[in-house]
Short mmCIF file of C-alpha atoms in Angstrom, two decimals:
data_model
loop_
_atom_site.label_atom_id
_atom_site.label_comp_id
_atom_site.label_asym_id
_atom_site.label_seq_id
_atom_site.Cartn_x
_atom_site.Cartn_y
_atom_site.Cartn_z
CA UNK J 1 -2.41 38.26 -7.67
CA UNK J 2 -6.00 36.94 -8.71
CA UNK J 3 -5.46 33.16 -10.39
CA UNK J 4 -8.16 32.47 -12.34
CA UNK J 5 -8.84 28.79 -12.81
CA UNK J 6 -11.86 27.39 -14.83
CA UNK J 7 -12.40 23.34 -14.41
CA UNK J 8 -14.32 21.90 -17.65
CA UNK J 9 -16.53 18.92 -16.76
CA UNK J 10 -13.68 16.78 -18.43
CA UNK J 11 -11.59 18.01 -16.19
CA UNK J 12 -13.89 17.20 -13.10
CA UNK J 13 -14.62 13.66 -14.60
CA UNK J 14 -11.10 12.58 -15.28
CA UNK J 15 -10.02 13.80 -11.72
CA UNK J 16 -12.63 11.50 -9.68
CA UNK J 17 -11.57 8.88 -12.44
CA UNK J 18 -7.87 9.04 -11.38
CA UNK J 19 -9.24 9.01 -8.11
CA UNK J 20 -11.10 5.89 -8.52
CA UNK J 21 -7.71 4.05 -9.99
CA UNK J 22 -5.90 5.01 -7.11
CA UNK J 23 -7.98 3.33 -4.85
CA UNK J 24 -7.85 0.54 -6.93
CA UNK J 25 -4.23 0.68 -7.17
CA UNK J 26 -4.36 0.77 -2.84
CA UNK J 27 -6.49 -1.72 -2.11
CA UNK J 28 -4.50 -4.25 -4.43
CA UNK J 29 -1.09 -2.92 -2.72
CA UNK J 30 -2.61 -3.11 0.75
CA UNK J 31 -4.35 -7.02 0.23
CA UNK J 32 -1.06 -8.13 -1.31
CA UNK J 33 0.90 -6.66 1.51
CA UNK J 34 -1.89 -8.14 4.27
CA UNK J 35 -1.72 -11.80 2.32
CA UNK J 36 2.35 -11.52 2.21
CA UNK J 37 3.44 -10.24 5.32
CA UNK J 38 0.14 -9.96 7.72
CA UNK J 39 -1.12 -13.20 8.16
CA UNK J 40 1.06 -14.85 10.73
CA UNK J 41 3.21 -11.35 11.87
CA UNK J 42 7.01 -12.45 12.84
CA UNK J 43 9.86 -10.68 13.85
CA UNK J 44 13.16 -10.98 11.80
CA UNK J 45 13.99 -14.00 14.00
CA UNK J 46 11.04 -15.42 12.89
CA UNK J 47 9.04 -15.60 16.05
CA UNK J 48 5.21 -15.09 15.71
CA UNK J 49 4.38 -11.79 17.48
CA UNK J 50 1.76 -9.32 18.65
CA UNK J 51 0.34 -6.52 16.17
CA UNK J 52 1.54 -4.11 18.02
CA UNK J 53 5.07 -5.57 18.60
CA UNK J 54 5.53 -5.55 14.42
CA UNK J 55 4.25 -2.21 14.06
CA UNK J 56 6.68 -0.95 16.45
CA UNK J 57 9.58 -2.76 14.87
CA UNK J 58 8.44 -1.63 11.42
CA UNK J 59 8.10 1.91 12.40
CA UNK J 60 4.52 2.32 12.07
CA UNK J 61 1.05 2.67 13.95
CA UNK J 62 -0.79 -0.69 15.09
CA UNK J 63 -3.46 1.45 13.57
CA UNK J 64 -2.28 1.48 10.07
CA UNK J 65 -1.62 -2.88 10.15
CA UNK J 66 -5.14 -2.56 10.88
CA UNK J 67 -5.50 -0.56 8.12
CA UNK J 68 -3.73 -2.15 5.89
CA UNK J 69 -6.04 -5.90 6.75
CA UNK J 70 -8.70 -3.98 5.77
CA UNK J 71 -10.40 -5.31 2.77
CA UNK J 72 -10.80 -2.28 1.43
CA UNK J 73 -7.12 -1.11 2.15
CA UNK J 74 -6.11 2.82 2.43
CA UNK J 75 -4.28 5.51 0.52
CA UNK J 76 -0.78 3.46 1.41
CA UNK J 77 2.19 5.87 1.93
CA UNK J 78 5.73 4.79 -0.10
CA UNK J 79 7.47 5.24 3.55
CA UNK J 80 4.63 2.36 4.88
CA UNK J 81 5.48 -0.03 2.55
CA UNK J 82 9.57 0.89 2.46
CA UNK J 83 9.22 0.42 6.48
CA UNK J 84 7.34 -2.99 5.99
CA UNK J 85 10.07 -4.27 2.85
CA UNK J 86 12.50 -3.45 5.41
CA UNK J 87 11.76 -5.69 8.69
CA UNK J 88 10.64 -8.43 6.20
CA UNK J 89 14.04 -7.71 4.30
CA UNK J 90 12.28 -7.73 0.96
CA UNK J 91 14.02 -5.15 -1.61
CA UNK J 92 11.50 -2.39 -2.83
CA UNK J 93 12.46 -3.52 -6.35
CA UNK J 94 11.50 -7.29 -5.67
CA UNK J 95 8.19 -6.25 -3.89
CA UNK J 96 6.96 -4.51 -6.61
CA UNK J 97 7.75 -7.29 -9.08
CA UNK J 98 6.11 -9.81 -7.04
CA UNK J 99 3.26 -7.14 -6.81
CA UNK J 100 3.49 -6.81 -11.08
CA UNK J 101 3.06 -10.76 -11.10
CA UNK J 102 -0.14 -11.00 -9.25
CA UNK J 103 -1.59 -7.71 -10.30
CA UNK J 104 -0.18 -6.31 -13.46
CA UNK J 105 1.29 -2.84 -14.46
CA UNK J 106 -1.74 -1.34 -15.79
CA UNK J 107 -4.14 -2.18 -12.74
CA UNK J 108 -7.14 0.32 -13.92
CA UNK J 109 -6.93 -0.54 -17.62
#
């Protein structure tokens, strides 16, 4: 079966634009999760810990709380920031809220 597809240049233009607001939308998720939960890391007694000690309990790569510190942020998985809500014991519903306060709900407009 031969698929022809045919991508106008508004096509093309509104792709890298969607592009651009998601990166937008990732950076702002990853600097509000860095500001919330990444400045002093603790474990759910509390007790300031390593970066790799947090990632482990959160079920993620020391690499990706590096990541995530960057200024710039990265394309954030939902499973990332459900594993983070989770050891802090933050629900996904008041994250995003919190998120909504700072930030907005249209972030690109």
């Amino acid at each position: 079966m031969n698929i022809n597809v045919e991508l106008t240049m508004t096509d093309i233009k509104n792709n890298e634009r969607n592009k651009g607001k998601n990166a937008l939308v990732n950076k702002y998720l990853c600097n509000f999760i860095a500001s919330r939960f990444l400045l002093i890391l603790r474990d759910q007694n509390g007790k300031e810990i390593s970066q790799n000690k947090y990632a482990k309990l959160c079920g993620i790569a020391p690499s990706t709380v590096s990541k995530i510190k960057l200024p710039e942020g990265y394309d954030i998985p939902m499973s990332t920031i459900y594993n983070i809500c989770r050891h802090e014991k933050t629900s996904l519903q008041s994250f995003f809220s919190d998120f909504e306060k700072i930030y907005g709900q249209n972030i690109p407009d």
